[in-house]
Short mmCIF file of C-alpha atoms (C1' of nucleotides) in Angstrom, two decimals:
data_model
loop_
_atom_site.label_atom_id
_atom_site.label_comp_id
_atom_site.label_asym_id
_atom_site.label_seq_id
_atom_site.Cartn_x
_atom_site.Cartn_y
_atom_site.Cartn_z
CA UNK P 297 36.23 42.73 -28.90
CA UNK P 298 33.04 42.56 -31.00
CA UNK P 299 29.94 42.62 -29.81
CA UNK P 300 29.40 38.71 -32.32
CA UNK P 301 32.01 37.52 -30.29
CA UNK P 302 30.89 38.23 -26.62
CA UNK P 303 30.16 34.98 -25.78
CA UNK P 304 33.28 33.47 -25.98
CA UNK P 305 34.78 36.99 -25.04
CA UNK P 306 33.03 36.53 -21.88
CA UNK P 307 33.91 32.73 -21.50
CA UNK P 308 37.58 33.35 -21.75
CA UNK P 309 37.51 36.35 -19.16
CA UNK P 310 35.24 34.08 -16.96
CA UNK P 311 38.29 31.28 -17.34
CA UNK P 312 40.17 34.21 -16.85
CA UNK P 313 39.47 35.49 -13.57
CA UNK P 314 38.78 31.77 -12.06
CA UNK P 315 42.80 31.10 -13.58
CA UNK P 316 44.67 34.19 -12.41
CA UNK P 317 46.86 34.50 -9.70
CA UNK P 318 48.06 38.26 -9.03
CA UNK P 319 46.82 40.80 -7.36
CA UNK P 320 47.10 42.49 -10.74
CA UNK P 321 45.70 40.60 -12.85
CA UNK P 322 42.65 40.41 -11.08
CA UNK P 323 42.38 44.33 -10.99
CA UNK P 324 43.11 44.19 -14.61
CA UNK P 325 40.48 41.57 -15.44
CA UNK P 326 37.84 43.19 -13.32
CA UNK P 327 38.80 46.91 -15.39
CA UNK P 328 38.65 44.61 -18.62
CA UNK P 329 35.12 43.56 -17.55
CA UNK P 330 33.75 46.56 -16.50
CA UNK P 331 34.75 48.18 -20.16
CA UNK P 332 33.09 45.32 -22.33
CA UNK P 333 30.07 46.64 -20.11
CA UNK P 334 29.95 42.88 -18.66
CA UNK P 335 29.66 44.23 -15.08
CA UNK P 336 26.03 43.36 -14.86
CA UNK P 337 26.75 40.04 -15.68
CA UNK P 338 26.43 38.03 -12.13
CA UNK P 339 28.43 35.30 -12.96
CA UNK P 340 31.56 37.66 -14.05
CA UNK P 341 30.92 39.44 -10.93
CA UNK P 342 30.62 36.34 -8.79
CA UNK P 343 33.65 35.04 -9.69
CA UNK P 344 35.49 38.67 -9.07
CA UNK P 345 33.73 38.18 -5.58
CA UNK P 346 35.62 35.28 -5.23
CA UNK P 347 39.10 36.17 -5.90
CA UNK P 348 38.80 39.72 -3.76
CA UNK P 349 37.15 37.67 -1.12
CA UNK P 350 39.80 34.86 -0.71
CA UNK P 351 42.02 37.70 -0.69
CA UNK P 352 40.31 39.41 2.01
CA UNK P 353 39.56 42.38 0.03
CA UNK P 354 36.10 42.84 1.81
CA UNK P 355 35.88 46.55 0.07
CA UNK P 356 35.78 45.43 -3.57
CA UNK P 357 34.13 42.11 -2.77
CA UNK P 358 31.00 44.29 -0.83
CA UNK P 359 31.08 46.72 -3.62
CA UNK P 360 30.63 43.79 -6.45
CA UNK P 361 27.68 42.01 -4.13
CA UNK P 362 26.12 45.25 -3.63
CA UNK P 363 25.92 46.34 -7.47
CA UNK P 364 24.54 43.18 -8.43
CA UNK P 365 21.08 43.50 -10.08
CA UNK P 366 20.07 39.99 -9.00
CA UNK P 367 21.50 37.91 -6.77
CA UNK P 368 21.08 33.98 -7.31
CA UNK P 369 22.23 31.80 -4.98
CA UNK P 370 25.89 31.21 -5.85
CA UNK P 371 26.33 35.04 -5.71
CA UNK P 372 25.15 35.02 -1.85
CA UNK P 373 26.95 32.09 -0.77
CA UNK P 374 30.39 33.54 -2.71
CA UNK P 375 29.73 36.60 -0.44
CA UNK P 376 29.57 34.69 2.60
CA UNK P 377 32.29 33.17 2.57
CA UNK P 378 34.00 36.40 1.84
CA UNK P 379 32.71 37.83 4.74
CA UNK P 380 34.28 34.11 6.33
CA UNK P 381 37.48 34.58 5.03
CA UNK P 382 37.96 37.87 6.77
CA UNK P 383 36.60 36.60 9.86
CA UNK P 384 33.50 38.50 9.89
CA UNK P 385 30.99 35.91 11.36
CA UNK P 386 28.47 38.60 12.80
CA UNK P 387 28.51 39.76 9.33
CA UNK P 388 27.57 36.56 7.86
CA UNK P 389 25.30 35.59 10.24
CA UNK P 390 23.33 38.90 9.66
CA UNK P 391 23.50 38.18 5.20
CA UNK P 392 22.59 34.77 5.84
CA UNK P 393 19.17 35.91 8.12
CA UNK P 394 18.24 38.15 4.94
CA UNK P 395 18.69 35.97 2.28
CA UNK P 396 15.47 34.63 0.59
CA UNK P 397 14.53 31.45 1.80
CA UNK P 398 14.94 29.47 -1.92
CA UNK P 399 18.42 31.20 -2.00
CA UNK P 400 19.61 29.44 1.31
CA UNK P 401 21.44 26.17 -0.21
CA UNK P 402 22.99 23.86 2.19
CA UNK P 403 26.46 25.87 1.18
CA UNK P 404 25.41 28.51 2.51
CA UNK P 405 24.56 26.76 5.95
CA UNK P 406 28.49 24.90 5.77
CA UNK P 407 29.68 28.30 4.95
CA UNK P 408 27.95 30.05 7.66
CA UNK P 409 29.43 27.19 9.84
CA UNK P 410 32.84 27.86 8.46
CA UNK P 411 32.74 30.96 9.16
CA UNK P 412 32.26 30.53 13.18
CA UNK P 413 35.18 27.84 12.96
CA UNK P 414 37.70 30.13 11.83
CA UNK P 415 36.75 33.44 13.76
CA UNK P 416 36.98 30.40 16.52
CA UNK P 417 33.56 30.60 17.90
CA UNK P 418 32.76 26.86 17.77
CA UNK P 419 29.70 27.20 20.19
CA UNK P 420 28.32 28.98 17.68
CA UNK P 421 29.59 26.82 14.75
CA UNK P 422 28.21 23.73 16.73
CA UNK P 423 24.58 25.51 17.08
CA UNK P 424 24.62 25.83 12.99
CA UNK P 425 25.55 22.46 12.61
CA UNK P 426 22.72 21.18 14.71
CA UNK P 427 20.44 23.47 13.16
CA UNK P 428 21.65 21.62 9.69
CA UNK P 429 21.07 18.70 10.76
CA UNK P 430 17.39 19.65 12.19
CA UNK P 431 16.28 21.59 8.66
CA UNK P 432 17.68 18.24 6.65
CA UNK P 433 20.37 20.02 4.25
CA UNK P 434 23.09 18.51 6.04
CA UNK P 435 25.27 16.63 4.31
CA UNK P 436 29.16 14.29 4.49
CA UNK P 437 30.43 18.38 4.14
CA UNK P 438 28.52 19.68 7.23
CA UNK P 439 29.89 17.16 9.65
CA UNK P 440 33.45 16.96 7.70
CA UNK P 441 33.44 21.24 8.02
CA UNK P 442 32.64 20.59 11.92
CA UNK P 443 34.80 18.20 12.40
CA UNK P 444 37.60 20.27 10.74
CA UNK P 445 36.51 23.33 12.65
CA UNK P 446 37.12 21.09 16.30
CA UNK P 447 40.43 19.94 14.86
CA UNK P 448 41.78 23.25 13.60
CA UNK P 449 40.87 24.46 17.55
CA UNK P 450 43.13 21.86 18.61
CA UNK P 451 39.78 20.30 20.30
CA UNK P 452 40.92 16.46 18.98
CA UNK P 453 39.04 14.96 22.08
CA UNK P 454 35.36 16.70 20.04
CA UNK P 455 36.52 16.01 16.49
CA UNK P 456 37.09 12.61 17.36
CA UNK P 457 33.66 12.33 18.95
CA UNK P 458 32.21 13.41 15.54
CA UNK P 459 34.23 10.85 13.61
CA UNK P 460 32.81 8.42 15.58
CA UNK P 461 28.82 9.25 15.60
CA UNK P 462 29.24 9.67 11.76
CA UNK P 463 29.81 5.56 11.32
CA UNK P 464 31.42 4.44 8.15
CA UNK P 465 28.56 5.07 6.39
CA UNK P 466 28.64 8.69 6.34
CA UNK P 467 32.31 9.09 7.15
CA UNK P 468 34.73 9.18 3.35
CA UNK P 469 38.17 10.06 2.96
CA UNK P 470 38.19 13.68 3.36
CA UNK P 471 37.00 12.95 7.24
CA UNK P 472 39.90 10.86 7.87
CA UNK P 473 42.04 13.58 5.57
CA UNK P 474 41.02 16.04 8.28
CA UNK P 475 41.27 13.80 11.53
CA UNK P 476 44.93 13.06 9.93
CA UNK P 477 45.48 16.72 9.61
CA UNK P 478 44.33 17.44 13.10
CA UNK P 479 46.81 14.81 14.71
CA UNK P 480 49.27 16.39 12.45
CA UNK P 481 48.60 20.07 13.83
CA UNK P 482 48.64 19.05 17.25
CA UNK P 483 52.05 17.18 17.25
CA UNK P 484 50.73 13.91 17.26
CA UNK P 485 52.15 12.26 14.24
CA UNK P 486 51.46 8.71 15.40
CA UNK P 487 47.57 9.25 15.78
CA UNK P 488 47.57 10.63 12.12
CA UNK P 489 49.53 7.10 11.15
CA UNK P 490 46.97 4.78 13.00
CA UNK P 491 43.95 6.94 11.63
CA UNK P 492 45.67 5.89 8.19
CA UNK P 493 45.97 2.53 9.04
CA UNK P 494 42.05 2.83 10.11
CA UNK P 495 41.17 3.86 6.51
CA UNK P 496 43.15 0.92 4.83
CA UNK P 497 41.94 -1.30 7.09
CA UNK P 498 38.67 -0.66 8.14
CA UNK P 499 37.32 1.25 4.77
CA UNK P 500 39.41 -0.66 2.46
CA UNK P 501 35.99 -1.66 0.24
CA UNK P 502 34.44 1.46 0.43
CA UNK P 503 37.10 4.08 0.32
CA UNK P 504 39.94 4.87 -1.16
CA UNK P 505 42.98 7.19 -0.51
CA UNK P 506 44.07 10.43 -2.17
CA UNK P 507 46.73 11.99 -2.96
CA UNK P 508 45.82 14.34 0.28
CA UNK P 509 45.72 11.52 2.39
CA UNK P 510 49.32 10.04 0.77
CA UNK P 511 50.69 13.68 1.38
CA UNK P 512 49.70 13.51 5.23
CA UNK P 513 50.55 10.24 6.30
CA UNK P 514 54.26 10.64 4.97
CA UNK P 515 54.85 13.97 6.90
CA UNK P 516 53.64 12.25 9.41
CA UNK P 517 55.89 9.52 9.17
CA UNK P 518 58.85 12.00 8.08
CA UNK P 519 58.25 13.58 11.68
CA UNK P 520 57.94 10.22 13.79
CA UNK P 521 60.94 8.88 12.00
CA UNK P 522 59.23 5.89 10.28
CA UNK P 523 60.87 6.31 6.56
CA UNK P 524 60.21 2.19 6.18
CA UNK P 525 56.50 2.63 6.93
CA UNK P 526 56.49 6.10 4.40
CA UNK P 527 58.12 4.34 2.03
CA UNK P 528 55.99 1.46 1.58
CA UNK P 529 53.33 3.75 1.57
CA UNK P 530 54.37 5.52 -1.45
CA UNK P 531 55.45 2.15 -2.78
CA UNK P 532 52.13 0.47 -2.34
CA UNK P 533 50.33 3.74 -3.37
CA UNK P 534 52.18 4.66 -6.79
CA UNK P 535 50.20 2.72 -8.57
CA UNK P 536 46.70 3.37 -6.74
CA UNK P 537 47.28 6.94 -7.70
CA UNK P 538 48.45 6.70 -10.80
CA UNK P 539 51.88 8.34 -12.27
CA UNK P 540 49.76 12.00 -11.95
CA UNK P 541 51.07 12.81 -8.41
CA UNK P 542 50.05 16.51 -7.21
CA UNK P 543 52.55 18.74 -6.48
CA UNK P 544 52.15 18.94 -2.50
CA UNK P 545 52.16 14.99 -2.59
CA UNK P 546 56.06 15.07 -3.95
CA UNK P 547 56.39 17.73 -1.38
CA UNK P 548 55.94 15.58 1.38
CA UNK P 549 57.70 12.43 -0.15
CA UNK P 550 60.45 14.88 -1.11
CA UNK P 551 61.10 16.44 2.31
CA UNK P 552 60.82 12.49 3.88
CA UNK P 553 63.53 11.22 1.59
CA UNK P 554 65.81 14.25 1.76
CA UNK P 555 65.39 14.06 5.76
CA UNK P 556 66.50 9.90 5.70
CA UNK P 557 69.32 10.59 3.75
CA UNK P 558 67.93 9.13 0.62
CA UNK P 559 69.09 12.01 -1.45
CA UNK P 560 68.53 9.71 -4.83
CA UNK P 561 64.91 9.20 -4.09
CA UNK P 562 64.47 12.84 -3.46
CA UNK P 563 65.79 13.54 -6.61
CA UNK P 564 63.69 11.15 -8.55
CA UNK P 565 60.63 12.35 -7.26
CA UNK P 566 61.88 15.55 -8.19
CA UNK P 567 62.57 14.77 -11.73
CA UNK P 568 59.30 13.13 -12.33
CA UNK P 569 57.01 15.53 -11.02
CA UNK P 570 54.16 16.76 -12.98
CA UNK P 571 54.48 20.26 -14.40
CA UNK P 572 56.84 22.61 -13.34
CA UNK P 573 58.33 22.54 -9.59
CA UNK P 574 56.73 25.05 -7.40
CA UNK P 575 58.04 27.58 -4.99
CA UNK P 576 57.56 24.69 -2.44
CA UNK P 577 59.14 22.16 -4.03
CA UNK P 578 62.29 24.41 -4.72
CA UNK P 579 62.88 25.29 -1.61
CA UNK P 580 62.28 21.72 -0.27
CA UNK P 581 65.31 20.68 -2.93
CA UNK P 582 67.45 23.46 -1.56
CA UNK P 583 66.81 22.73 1.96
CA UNK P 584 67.43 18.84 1.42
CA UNK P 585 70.53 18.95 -0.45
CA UNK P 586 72.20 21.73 2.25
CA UNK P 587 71.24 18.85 5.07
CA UNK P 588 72.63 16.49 3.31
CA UNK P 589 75.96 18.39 2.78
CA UNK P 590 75.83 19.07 -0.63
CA UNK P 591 75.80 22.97 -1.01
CA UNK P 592 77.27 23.15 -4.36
CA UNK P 593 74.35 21.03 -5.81
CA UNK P 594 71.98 23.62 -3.52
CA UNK P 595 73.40 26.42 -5.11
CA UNK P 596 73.27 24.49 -8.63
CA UNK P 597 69.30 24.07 -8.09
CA UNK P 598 68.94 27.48 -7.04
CA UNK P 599 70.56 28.63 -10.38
CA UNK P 600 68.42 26.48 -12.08
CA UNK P 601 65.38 27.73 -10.16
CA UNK P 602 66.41 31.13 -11.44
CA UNK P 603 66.60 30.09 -14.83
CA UNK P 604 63.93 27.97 -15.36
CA UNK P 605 61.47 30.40 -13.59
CA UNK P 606 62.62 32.96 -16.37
CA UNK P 607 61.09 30.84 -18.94
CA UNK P 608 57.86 29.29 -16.97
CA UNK P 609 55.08 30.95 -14.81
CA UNK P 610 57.78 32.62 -12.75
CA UNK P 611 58.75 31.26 -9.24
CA UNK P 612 60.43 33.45 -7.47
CA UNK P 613 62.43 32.30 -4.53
CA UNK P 614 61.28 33.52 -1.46
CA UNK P 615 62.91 34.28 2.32
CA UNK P 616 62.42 30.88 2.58
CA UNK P 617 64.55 30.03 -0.15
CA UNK P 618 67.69 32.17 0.87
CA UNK P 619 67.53 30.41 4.32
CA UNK P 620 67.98 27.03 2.99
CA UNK P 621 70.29 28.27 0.64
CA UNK P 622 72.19 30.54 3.05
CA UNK P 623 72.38 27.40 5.55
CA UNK P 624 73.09 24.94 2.81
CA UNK P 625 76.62 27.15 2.16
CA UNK P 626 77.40 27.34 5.35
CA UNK P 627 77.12 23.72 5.80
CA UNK P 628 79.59 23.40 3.35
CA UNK P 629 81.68 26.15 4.16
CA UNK P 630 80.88 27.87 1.13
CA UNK P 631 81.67 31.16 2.35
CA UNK P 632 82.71 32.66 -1.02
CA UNK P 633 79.39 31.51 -2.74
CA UNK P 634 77.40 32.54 0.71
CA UNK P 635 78.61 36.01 0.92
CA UNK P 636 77.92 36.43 -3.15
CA UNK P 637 74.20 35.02 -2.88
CA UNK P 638 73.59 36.95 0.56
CA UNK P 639 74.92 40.26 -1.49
CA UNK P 640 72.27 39.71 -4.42
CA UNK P 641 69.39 39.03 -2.47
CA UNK P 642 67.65 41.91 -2.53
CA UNK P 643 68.94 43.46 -5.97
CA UNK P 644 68.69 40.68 -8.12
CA UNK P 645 65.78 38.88 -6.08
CA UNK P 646 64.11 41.55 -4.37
CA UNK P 647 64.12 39.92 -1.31
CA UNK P 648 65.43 41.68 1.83
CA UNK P 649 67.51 40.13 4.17
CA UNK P 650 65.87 39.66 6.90
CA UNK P 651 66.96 38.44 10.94
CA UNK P 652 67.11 35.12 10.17
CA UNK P 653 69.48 35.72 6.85
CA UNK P 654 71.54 37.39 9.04
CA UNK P 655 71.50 34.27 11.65
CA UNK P 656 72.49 32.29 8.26
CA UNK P 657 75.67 34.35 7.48
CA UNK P 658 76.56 34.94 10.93
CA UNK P 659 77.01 31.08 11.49
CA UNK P 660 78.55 30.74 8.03
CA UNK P 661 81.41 33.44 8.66
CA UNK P 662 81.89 31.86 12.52
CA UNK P 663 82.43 28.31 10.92
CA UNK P 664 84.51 29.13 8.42
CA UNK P 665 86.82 31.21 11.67
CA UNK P 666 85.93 34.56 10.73
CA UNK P 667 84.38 35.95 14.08
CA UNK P 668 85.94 39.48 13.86
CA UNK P 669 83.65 40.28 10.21
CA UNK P 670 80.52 38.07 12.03
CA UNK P 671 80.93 40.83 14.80
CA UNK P 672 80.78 43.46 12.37
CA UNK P 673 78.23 41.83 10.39
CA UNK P 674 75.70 42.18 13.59
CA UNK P 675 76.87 45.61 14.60
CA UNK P 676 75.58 46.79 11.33
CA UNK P 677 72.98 44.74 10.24
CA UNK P 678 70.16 47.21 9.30
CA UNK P 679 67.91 44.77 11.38
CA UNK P 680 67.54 44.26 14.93
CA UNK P 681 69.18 41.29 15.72
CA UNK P 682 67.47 38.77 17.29
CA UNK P 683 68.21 36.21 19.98
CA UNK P 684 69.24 33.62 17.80
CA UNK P 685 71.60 35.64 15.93
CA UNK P 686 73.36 36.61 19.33
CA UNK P 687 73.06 33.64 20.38
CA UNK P 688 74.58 31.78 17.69
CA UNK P 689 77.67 34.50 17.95
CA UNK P 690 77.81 33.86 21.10
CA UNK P 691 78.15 30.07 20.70
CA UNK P 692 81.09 30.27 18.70
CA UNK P 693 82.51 32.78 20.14
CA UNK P 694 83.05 30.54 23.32
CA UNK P 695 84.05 28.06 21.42
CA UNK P 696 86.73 29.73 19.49
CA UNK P 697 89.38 30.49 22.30
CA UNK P 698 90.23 34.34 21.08
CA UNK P 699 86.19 35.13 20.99
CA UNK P 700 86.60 36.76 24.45
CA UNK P 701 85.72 40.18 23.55
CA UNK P 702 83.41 39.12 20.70
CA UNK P 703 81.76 36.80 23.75
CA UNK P 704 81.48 39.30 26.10
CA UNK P 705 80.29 41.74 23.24
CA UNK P 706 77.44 39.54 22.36
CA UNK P 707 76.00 38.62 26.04
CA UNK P 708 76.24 42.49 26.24
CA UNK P 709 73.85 43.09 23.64
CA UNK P 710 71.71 40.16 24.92
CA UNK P 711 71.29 41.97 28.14
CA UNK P 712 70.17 44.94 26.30
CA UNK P 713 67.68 43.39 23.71
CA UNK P 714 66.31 41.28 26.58
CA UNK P 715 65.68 44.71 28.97
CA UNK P 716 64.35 46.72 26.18
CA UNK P 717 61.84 43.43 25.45
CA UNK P 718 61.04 43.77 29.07
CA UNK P 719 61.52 40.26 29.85
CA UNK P 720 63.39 38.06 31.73
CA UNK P 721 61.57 35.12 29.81
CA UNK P 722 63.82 35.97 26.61
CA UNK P 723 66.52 35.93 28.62
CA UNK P 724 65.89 32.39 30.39
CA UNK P 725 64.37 30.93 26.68
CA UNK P 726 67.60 31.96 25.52
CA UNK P 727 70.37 30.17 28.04
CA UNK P 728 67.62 27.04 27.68
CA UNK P 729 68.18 27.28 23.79
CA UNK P 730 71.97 27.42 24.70
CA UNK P 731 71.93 24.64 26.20
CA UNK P 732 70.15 22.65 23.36
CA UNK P 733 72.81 23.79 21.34
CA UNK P 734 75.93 22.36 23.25
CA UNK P 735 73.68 19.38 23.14
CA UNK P 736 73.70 19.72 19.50
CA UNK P 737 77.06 20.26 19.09
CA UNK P 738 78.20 17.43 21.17
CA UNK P 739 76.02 15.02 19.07
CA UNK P 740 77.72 16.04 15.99
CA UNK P 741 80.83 15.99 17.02
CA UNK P 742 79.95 12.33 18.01
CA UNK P 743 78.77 11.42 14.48
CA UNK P 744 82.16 12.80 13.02
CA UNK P 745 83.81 10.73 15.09
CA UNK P 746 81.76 7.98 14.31
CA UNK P 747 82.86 8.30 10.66
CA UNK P 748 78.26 8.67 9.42
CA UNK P 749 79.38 10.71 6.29
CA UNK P 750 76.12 10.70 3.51
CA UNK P 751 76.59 9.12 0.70
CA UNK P 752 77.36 11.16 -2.47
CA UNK P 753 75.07 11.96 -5.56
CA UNK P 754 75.03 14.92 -7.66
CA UNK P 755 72.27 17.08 -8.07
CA UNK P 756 71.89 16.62 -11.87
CA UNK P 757 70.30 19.60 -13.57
CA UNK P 758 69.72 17.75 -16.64
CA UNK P 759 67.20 15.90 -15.25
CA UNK P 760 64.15 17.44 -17.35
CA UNK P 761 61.99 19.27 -14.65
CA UNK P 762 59.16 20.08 -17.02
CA UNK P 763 57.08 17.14 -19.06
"C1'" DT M 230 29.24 28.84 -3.75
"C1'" DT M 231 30.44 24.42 1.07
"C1'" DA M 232 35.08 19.99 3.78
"C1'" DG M 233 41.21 17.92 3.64
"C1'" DG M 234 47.57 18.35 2.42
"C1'" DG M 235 53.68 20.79 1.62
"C1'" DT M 236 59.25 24.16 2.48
"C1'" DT M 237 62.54 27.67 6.94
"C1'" DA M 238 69.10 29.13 10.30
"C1'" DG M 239 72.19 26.82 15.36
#
DNA sequence: TTAGGGTTAG
């Protein structure tokens, strides 16, 4: 690069290094910056700061701060909330007591007070706050940061004290965002719905909803069971928002259609998401079509998440991924296609099977009759097998008349993990989890009977993904 | 530079 075109040298590595994503990358870009001799440059560093620090790479980030020439304000505040992000509040506390008083923004106060919420001192947090409000640079983001810290320590009873002392003047939609997400958190999905209702109601002048705010409501009604109420919502909120919905939004509306059985709508939203599908939404897809008993389209999607990933910014699936996958065969009783994906997880993936893979293929082979190999599958699994996985052999091995010596096999090895845990409580959580399970079990056998079969659509891959 | 959201086996 030429010294005549710095400038824009320096404004694409600036876009750069606010853009990247890796771990790499960033260690590339901050080598490439350092070698056009741009390491003095604050704003350059600054934004390095940033990326090491939301990484909690304290090292790097401290070294960056403490090379600066100058600091300016941004470069302070970016420091902070590294120190925040790592959960050093004594640490910020002591920066934020030597920076120059014209450097002190109000950020740096609501990222002081950040930094208490999340290394959970909220006394502390609370004292910052009031001191904000005191020295006049408080703002919506001081109260909505306090607020959020109160609902993220499960403290609903304080947060909602807040909400209320802030009047709708003050209050906008990232308050009731976070009040939503605090119900949410604390398995209260009808208090998120009624703080919606609040905001449509009460605000419905003033303020108006995001796509946050869709997002949250319709997990919330995914988890309470209200898919009429969640789907007016995204009915009556399509337009509002425009045809740009984010990618977390379809998420949600995904996950809520798959789980009502409204595999077309899924689908749809799929198809007509913006950009490319994320890691997220893949695995949402996955998931969904397994539960609704369609493991071949699963296992078509996952192919396609392969292939398309090849070509875009690369997804890769995840443990996640072979979970829903793994599950979505054995629903099926794909055991051919199960045992295949299970054998290229790690080579072709690089994703190791883990416990719960295990569970996966344990349940897979015991459905499809095969206890003897799901025996052998646990006795040399290169993991420790966990309760579930036991306990899931053990399940069917009851259940399978000739699992007598698998049975006893399994309850042997329960005995064992549970003594070498130390614990009877493993022990006890496990015969209560049993339990849940012949529950289970007795309700599906009840909705066979009943003749609920889903109804049938394909997963089309032709759908175009990418716009 | 400061506040809010999504997927996971029986």
């Amino acid at each position: 690069m030429q010294p005549r075109t710095l400038p824009r040298g320096r404004a694409a590595v600036l876009r750069a290094v606010t853009g990247c994503r890796g771990r790499r990358e960033e260690q590339a870009l901050h080598c490439l910056v350092c070698k056009l001799g741009l390491a003095s440059d604050v704003v350059l560093a600054t934004a390095l700061l940033v990326r090491y620090g939301k990484r909690g790479l304290l090292g790097p980030a401290q070294r960056l701060f403490d090379d600066m020439r100058r600091r300016d304000a941004v470069a302070f505040n970016a420091m902070l909330a590294a120190l925040g992000a790592s959960g050093r509040a004594a640490d910020a506390r002591r920066l934020f007591d030597r920076m120059p008083e014209r450097d002190r923004t109000p950020a740096s106060w609501n990222t002081l007070l950040t930094c208490y919420c999340r290394a959970g001192d909220l006394a502390s947090a609370r004292t910052v706050f009031e001191a904000s409000l005191r020295a006049a640079t408080s703002s919506v983001v001081s109260w909505n940061a306090m607020v959020d810290g109160y609902c993220k320590a499960g403290r609903m009873d304080a947060a909602r004290e807040l909400f209320d002392r802030m009047g709708s003047s003050l209050r906008d939609v990232i308050t009731y965002n976070t009040m939503m997400a605090g119900y949410l958190r604390r398995g209260d999905p009808a208090a998120a719905i009624a703080m919606f209702r609040r905001l449509a109601r009460e605000e419905e002048q003033t303020l108006r909803p995001t796509a946050v705010t869709i997002a949250t409501v319709v997990t919330a009604c995914t988890q309470v069971g209200d898919f009429a109420f969640g789907r007016a919502v995204h009915l009556s909120t399509r337009q509002l928002l425009g045809t740009s919905t984010d990618a977390v939004l379809s998420n949600a509306l995904m996950d809520m259609y798959f789980k009502c059985g409204s595999v077309d709508r899924a689908l749809e939203v799929f198809s007509t998401m913006p950009g490319a599908p994320n890691l997220f939404c893949w695995n949402t897809v996955i998931a969904g079509l397994g539960r609704n008993g369609r493991g071949e389209d699963a296992v078509r999607a996952f192919r396609d998440m392969v292939q398309t990933s090849k070509k875009i910014n690369a997804v890769k699936p995840d443990s996640v991924t072979f979970v829903a996958l793994l599950s979505a065969c054995s629903h099926s009783g794909l055991v051919r296609e199960g045992r295949e994906l299970f054998a290229e997880m790690l080579p072709a993936h690089g994703v190791a099977p883990g416990a719960e893979h295990y569970g996966c293929m344990v349940d897979l082979l015991c459905r499809a009759g095969l206890l003897g190999e799901a025996v052998q599958l646990v006795r040399t699994m290169p993991v420790r097998p966990n309760a579930k996985v036991l306990g899931c052999l053990l399940l069917h091995a009851r259940s399978s008349g000739d699992g007598v010596t698998a049975s006893e096999w399994a309850a042997r090895r329960i005995v064992e993990l549970d003594v070498r845990d130390g614990a009877a409580y493993g022990l006890s959580n496990l015969y209560a989890s049993l339990q849940r399970w012949d529950h289970v079990e007795r309700h599906r056998s009840a909705a066979v009977a009943s003749g609920k079969e889903p109804g049938r659509t394909s997963y089309d891959p032709q759908i175009p993904h990418v716009r």
